[in-house]
Amino acid sequence: MKVARLTEPVDLTNCDREPIHIPGSVQPHGVLLVLRGGVATQVSGNTETHFGLGVHEVLDGGLGVLLDGDTLARVQEALATESLDDNPLYLLTTPVCGQGLFDLIAHRRGQQVILEFEAARSGRPPVDSYSQVKRSVTRLNATVNLAEFAAATAEEVRRLTGFDRVMVYQFAEDGTGTVIAEDRRDDLTPFLGLRYPASDIPQQARALYVQNMLRIIADVTYEPVPMFARQGDGEGEGDVAEPLDMSYCVLRSVSPIHLQYLKNMGVNASMSVSLVRGGALWGLIACHHSEARHLPYDVRSACELLGQVASVQISDRQERLTRSYQWQLKTTQTQLVERLAEENDLLEALVGSGMNLLHFIDTPGAAVCLNGEVVLVGATPSREQVTALTGWLDTQADLDILHTQTLGDLYGPAQAYAGRASGLLAVKLSRSRHDYVMWFRPEELQTVTWGGDPNKPVQVSEDGTDRLTPRQSFAAWQETVRGRSAPWQADELEAARALRRAIMAVVLRRVEELGQLNERLERSNADLDAFAYIASHDLKEPLRGLHNYSAYLLEEYEQQLDEDGAAKLRTLVRLTQRMDNLIDSLLLYSRVGRVDLSVQPTDLGALVTDVLEVLAPRLEQLNVQVQVQPDLPVLTIDRVRVGEVLSNLITNAMKYNDKAQPQVQVGAILPAGRAAHPDLRVPDGVPEHACVLFVRDNGIGIREKHFENIFRIFKRLHARDQFGGGTGAGLTIVRKLVERHGGQIWVSSEYGQGSVFYFTLES
Ligand code: ADP
């Protein structure tokens, strides 16, 4: 029979590619034997040491040469009857070839039965795993939070195993592992709180840890024992068997890189138990010992069981936390959506009293920017900073939702307020305006203490070859992480998206309703204009008859009437004249709404000069001083209509004046120049880009209670003939003209001192 050695020396060029599940060798503290159909096909090369038999003899004789008749029968029966799978099963403890005691452990991989003979200490009473674990579980159940739970787990595993140091690692999403609990010999340096780079545990090791819950290295200085296979037992004649998949073998030889890593750490024996949550590696229970240490099967199974209980408990605890937060997100979302539906004011619904955005997503600060208003809740950047931030958000790609833990990295000015908003979750409410809902998370100034410099997890060896060696320094290495907030969770992002959808639905519905309302209003305005026009037009005809007849009567028959009759007739003529004036005003007013504007770039300075020229005779007559600002802008407007506006306002300014020296000032406040007119106040809500024109006088002034009334049609504040008379339609027409230009008009005045009429035109 030919026998082939299966060990291939492991090349250290790339630890992520190393096939650690098929090392082709085992640790020396036991013998590994592979059976296929009852025949021995592979065996480790240490049979001579443990059993006093050569590899050939074992491969030839199989189990028959190792066990005495009785034991062989028991083992064969167990292998035939027990449902073997990849979970190693303890069969019995027995002497082999009369050479001491061995624990015999079996599992199955496909067609192969894998038997591991682990040297056992004689005379040791077996550990009662059940009662040991039961005691530990009772203790774990009594803990109240994850930190306490992890600490109890470390202590219990150390009590069971007697390792120098037992740690619980938790892996973060980036693969780094932090020691969250530790129980150790008093004289050892503490590792609690240290973080280890992701590369310390390569990918394929993590995958293996999910399948096989427990690994042990009894002595890191061991010499790997190669596997030998019977030649010709592969697929064809003379083939060598495939290297054995040792994923579930307790004797599996481990990566030389890992051994070196442990040696560099000063560790001589190690064991690790996986903590698995939802099919992924959540963490590890890692045990270290400064001397060689082997744990028997029963203690290992107690640890494995404890690891499984801990895995379930961790899942349970985290899920409970997550579920209660998810519940909070859901219920607040429902309440917010209900309020959105009921409350007319969207802002009030989102940030009003009682429940608000902060109760929705757990942050210390939030903001809503809606229709130019900014409302801040809790700890946030200043109003100006939030407004500037919306400007930046507008420039971001077409995003409905933006979230970051490091706003300062993306948007420089945010570094100034990292303490309030290193984390930003922003939801865009409209495409055209700067409407956003934002949540802010403060910087979590953390000092991370790495177990060694994370930037040098592996080093290139000094001989110049490309080979990698595990890092040698585990001296604590501190790094302060700035400008980073706690992360946004997937549930929070989903909740923010859902809220956005709800708000958008409400906004859309409102816009639709408003559109319909506007349409109805426009229609009724047009109807009213048409009615006013027709009515006044038709009234003019009979009125002209009345006027003419009464004027004729006065002329022809005045002599025949007594004084009283003649006076009444004169009043009749005056009244018809007045009524004619009123009807003219009404016609003019209705026409303003009906004619189309003809806009063109117009030099306002020239326009004011033209208007003043027409008014010159009256201005002179009343001795009015007019002052016009020299740098009036050029605006795209209807020249004739804006001329009417100016003419009306200037006429009023000189008419309603009782001063010996009436003064009128015409000027403009340009968008950039509002500060240049500290005495003139432009109210909030006037668009920033609008040009504000004003006509100021030192006349009789208007009481504040009349500020709105004077714009109503036929509303006069004085007796008919006072201040040169008038119909009271002038300002109504002026307002309509300004509004047709998309502007607004308002007045400010001090009674007895003078008034300022302002109106805006788009620049
Ligand atoms: P009228 O044809 O009477 O001038 P307006 O609509 O132009 O009608 O003005 C309405 C009323 O507003 C006036 O009757 C007057 O009482 C008041 N008013 C208008 N302009 C001024 C002003 N510059 N100073 C004081 N009162 C004014």
mmCIF file of C-alpha atoms in Angstrom, residues 546-695:
data_model
loop_
_atom_site.group_PDB
_atom_site.id
_atom_site.type_symbol
_atom_site.label_atom_id
_atom_site.label_comp_id
_atom_site.label_asym_id
_atom_site.label_seq_id
_atom_site.Cartn_x
_atom_site.Cartn_y
_atom_site.Cartn_z
ATOM 1 C CA LEU A 546 -80.602 113.629 -16.188
ATOM 2 C CA HIS A 547 -77.634 115.969 -16.135
ATOM 3 C CA ASN A 548 -78.469 117.585 -19.465
ATOM 4 C CA TYR A 549 -82.125 118.096 -18.614
ATOM 5 C CA SER A 550 -81.423 119.590 -15.210
ATOM 6 C CA ALA A 551 -78.725 121.864 -16.694
ATOM 7 C CA TYR A 552 -81.198 122.934 -19.382
ATOM 8 C CA LEU A 553 -83.923 123.601 -16.777
ATOM 9 C CA LEU A 554 -81.507 125.700 -14.762
ATOM 10 C CA GLU A 555 -80.489 127.697 -17.773
ATOM 11 C CA GLU A 556 -83.963 128.266 -19.252
ATOM 12 C CA TYR A 557 -86.273 128.330 -16.226
ATOM 13 C CA GLU A 558 -84.187 129.544 -13.291
ATOM 14 C CA GLN A 559 -85.945 132.954 -13.440
ATOM 15 C CA GLN A 560 -89.316 131.338 -13.046
ATOM 16 C CA LEU A 561 -88.383 129.429 -9.917
ATOM 17 C CA ASP A 562 -88.105 130.865 -6.446
ATOM 18 C CA GLU A 563 -84.709 130.830 -4.785
ATOM 19 C CA ASP A 564 -85.341 127.537 -2.983
ATOM 20 C CA GLY A 565 -86.387 125.751 -6.194
ATOM 21 C CA ALA A 566 -83.359 127.145 -8.035
ATOM 22 C CA ALA A 567 -80.990 125.998 -5.241
ATOM 23 C CA LYS A 568 -82.420 122.478 -5.386
ATOM 24 C CA LEU A 569 -81.974 122.405 -9.119
ATOM 25 C CA ARG A 570 -78.334 123.492 -8.735
ATOM 26 C CA THR A 571 -77.796 120.672 -6.208
ATOM 27 C CA LEU A 572 -79.300 118.224 -8.710
ATOM 28 C CA VAL A 573 -76.820 119.342 -11.376
ATOM 29 C CA ARG A 574 -73.915 119.025 -8.906
ATOM 30 C CA LEU A 575 -75.033 115.553 -7.808
ATOM 31 C CA THR A 576 -75.310 114.266 -11.348
ATOM 32 C CA GLN A 577 -71.851 115.631 -12.026
ATOM 33 C CA ARG A 578 -70.512 113.858 -8.947
ATOM 34 C CA MET A 579 -72.247 110.656 -9.889
ATOM 35 C CA ASP A 580 -70.688 110.897 -13.328
ATOM 36 C CA ASN A 581 -67.244 111.186 -11.700
ATOM 37 C CA LEU A 582 -67.927 108.132 -9.537
ATOM 38 C CA ILE A 583 -69.022 106.110 -12.538
ATOM 39 C CA ASP A 584 -65.872 107.158 -14.397
ATOM 40 C CA SER A 585 -63.763 105.901 -11.494
ATOM 41 C CA LEU A 586 -65.649 102.630 -11.445
ATOM 42 C CA LEU A 587 -65.131 102.228 -15.190
ATOM 43 C CA LEU A 588 -61.459 102.935 -14.792
ATOM 44 C CA TYR A 589 -61.180 100.436 -11.962
ATOM 45 C CA SER A 590 -62.942 97.660 -13.853
ATOM 46 C CA ARG A 591 -60.734 98.309 -16.864
ATOM 47 C CA VAL A 592 -57.568 97.797 -14.789
ATOM 48 C CA GLY A 593 -58.570 94.195 -14.208
ATOM 49 C CA ARG A 594 -59.425 93.594 -17.825
ATOM 50 C CA VAL A 595 -56.703 95.127 -19.938
ATOM 51 C CA ASP A 596 -53.452 93.298 -20.600
ATOM 52 C CA LEU A 597 -50.253 94.860 -19.314
ATOM 53 C CA SER A 598 -47.689 95.827 -21.898
ATOM 54 C CA VAL A 599 -44.375 95.519 -20.099
ATOM 55 C CA GLN A 600 -41.013 96.802 -21.269
ATOM 56 C CA PRO A 601 -37.744 97.879 -19.643
ATOM 57 C CA THR A 602 -38.508 101.298 -18.240
ATOM 58 C CA ASP A 603 -36.231 103.901 -16.708
ATOM 59 C CA LEU A 604 -38.099 104.821 -13.532
ATOM 60 C CA GLY A 605 -36.198 108.125 -13.203
ATOM 61 C CA ALA A 606 -37.456 109.261 -16.625
ATOM 62 C CA LEU A 607 -40.966 108.056 -15.808
ATOM 63 C CA VAL A 608 -41.088 110.087 -12.568
ATOM 64 C CA THR A 609 -39.866 113.165 -14.482
ATOM 65 C CA ASP A 610 -42.683 112.724 -17.034
ATOM 66 C CA VAL A 611 -45.281 112.366 -14.311
ATOM 67 C CA LEU A 612 -44.003 115.466 -12.491
ATOM 68 C CA GLU A 613 -44.120 117.425 -15.727
ATOM 69 C CA VAL A 614 -47.843 116.765 -16.098
ATOM 70 C CA LEU A 615 -48.439 117.673 -12.448
ATOM 71 C CA ALA A 616 -46.181 120.763 -12.598
ATOM 72 C CA PRO A 617 -48.931 123.460 -12.679
ATOM 73 C CA ARG A 618 -50.598 122.128 -9.498
ATOM 74 C CA LEU A 619 -47.278 121.529 -7.788
ATOM 75 C CA GLU A 620 -46.307 125.128 -8.426
ATOM 76 C CA GLN A 621 -49.682 126.392 -7.386
ATOM 77 C CA LEU A 622 -49.414 124.607 -4.039
ATOM 78 C CA ASN A 623 -45.731 125.476 -3.662
ATOM 79 C CA VAL A 624 -44.689 121.844 -3.271
ATOM 80 C CA GLN A 625 -41.029 120.874 -3.015
ATOM 81 C CA VAL A 626 -40.378 117.568 -4.793
ATOM 82 C CA GLN A 627 -37.237 115.584 -4.251
ATOM 83 C CA VAL A 628 -36.446 112.596 -6.501
ATOM 84 C CA GLN A 629 -33.751 110.060 -5.701
ATOM 85 C CA PRO A 630 -31.186 110.239 -8.513
ATOM 86 C CA ASP A 631 -30.348 106.551 -9.051
ATOM 87 C CA LEU A 632 -33.783 105.050 -9.723
ATOM 88 C CA PRO A 633 -33.524 101.662 -11.445
ATOM 89 C CA VAL A 634 -34.670 100.384 -14.808
ATOM 90 C CA LEU A 635 -37.488 97.867 -14.358
ATOM 91 C CA THR A 636 -39.543 95.792 -16.751
ATOM 92 C CA ILE A 637 -43.039 97.193 -16.212
ATOM 93 C CA ASP A 638 -46.087 98.648 -17.953
ATOM 94 C CA ARG A 639 -44.948 102.257 -18.303
ATOM 95 C CA VAL A 640 -48.404 103.839 -18.533
ATOM 96 C CA ARG A 641 -49.885 101.939 -15.583
ATOM 97 C CA VAL A 642 -46.966 102.510 -13.223
ATOM 98 C CA GLY A 643 -47.110 106.163 -14.346
ATOM 99 C CA GLU A 644 -50.737 106.213 -13.125
ATOM 100 C CA VAL A 645 -49.661 104.724 -9.791
ATOM 101 C CA LEU A 646 -46.969 107.370 -9.277
ATOM 102 C CA SER A 647 -49.235 110.178 -10.430
ATOM 103 C CA ASN A 648 -51.943 109.120 -7.993
ATOM 104 C CA LEU A 649 -49.595 108.795 -5.014
ATOM 105 C CA ILE A 650 -47.819 112.095 -5.728
ATOM 106 C CA THR A 651 -51.161 113.865 -6.173
ATOM 107 C CA ASN A 652 -52.370 112.510 -2.814
ATOM 108 C CA ALA A 653 -49.073 113.499 -1.193
ATOM 109 C CA MET A 654 -49.536 117.117 -2.222
ATOM 110 C CA LYS A 655 -53.323 117.167 -1.740
ATOM 111 C CA TYR A 656 -53.403 115.855 1.823
ATOM 112 C CA ASN A 657 -50.990 118.400 3.112
ATOM 113 C CA ASP A 658 -51.597 121.342 5.435
ATOM 114 C CA LYS A 659 -48.003 122.450 5.904
ATOM 115 C CA ALA A 660 -46.733 125.821 4.755
ATOM 116 C CA GLN A 661 -43.987 124.078 2.867
ATOM 117 C CA PRO A 662 -45.348 120.803 1.496
ATOM 118 C CA GLN A 663 -42.639 118.287 0.687
ATOM 119 C CA VAL A 664 -42.769 115.140 -1.431
ATOM 120 C CA GLN A 665 -39.970 112.618 -1.792
ATOM 121 C CA VAL A 666 -39.866 109.838 -4.389
ATOM 122 C CA GLY A 667 -37.298 107.048 -4.090
ATOM 123 C CA ALA A 668 -36.506 103.361 -4.313
ATOM 124 C CA ILE A 669 -35.030 100.784 -1.928
ATOM 125 C CA LEU A 670 -33.114 98.269 -4.025
ATOM 126 C CA PRO A 671 -32.743 94.655 -2.856
ATOM 127 C CA ALA A 672 -29.133 95.161 -1.777
ATOM 128 C CA GLY A 673 -29.696 98.592 -0.301
ATOM 129 C CA ARG A 674 -32.255 98.102 2.427
ATOM 130 C CA ALA A 675 -29.716 99.090 5.045
ATOM 131 C CA ALA A 676 -29.194 102.455 3.293
ATOM 132 C CA HIS A 677 -32.704 103.530 4.360
ATOM 133 C CA PRO A 678 -32.739 102.948 8.101
ATOM 134 C CA ASP A 679 -35.751 105.249 8.524
ATOM 135 C CA LEU A 680 -37.890 103.201 6.120
ATOM 136 C CA ARG A 681 -39.041 99.812 7.275
ATOM 137 C CA VAL A 682 -39.619 96.985 4.820
ATOM 138 C CA PRO A 683 -41.808 94.413 6.550
ATOM 139 C CA ASP A 684 -40.967 90.690 6.705
ATOM 140 C CA GLY A 685 -42.586 88.739 3.932
ATOM 141 C CA VAL A 686 -41.573 91.213 1.222
ATOM 142 C CA PRO A 687 -39.472 89.109 -1.165
ATOM 143 C CA GLU A 688 -35.751 89.855 -0.942
ATOM 144 C CA HIS A 689 -35.344 90.415 -4.660
ATOM 145 C CA ALA A 690 -38.187 92.943 -4.905
ATOM 146 C CA CYS A 691 -37.499 96.630 -5.535
ATOM 147 C CA VAL A 692 -39.472 98.803 -3.076
ATOM 148 C CA LEU A 693 -40.565 102.262 -4.359
ATOM 149 C CA PHE A 694 -41.861 104.886 -2.000
ATOM 150 C CA VAL A 695 -43.597 108.276 -2.039
#
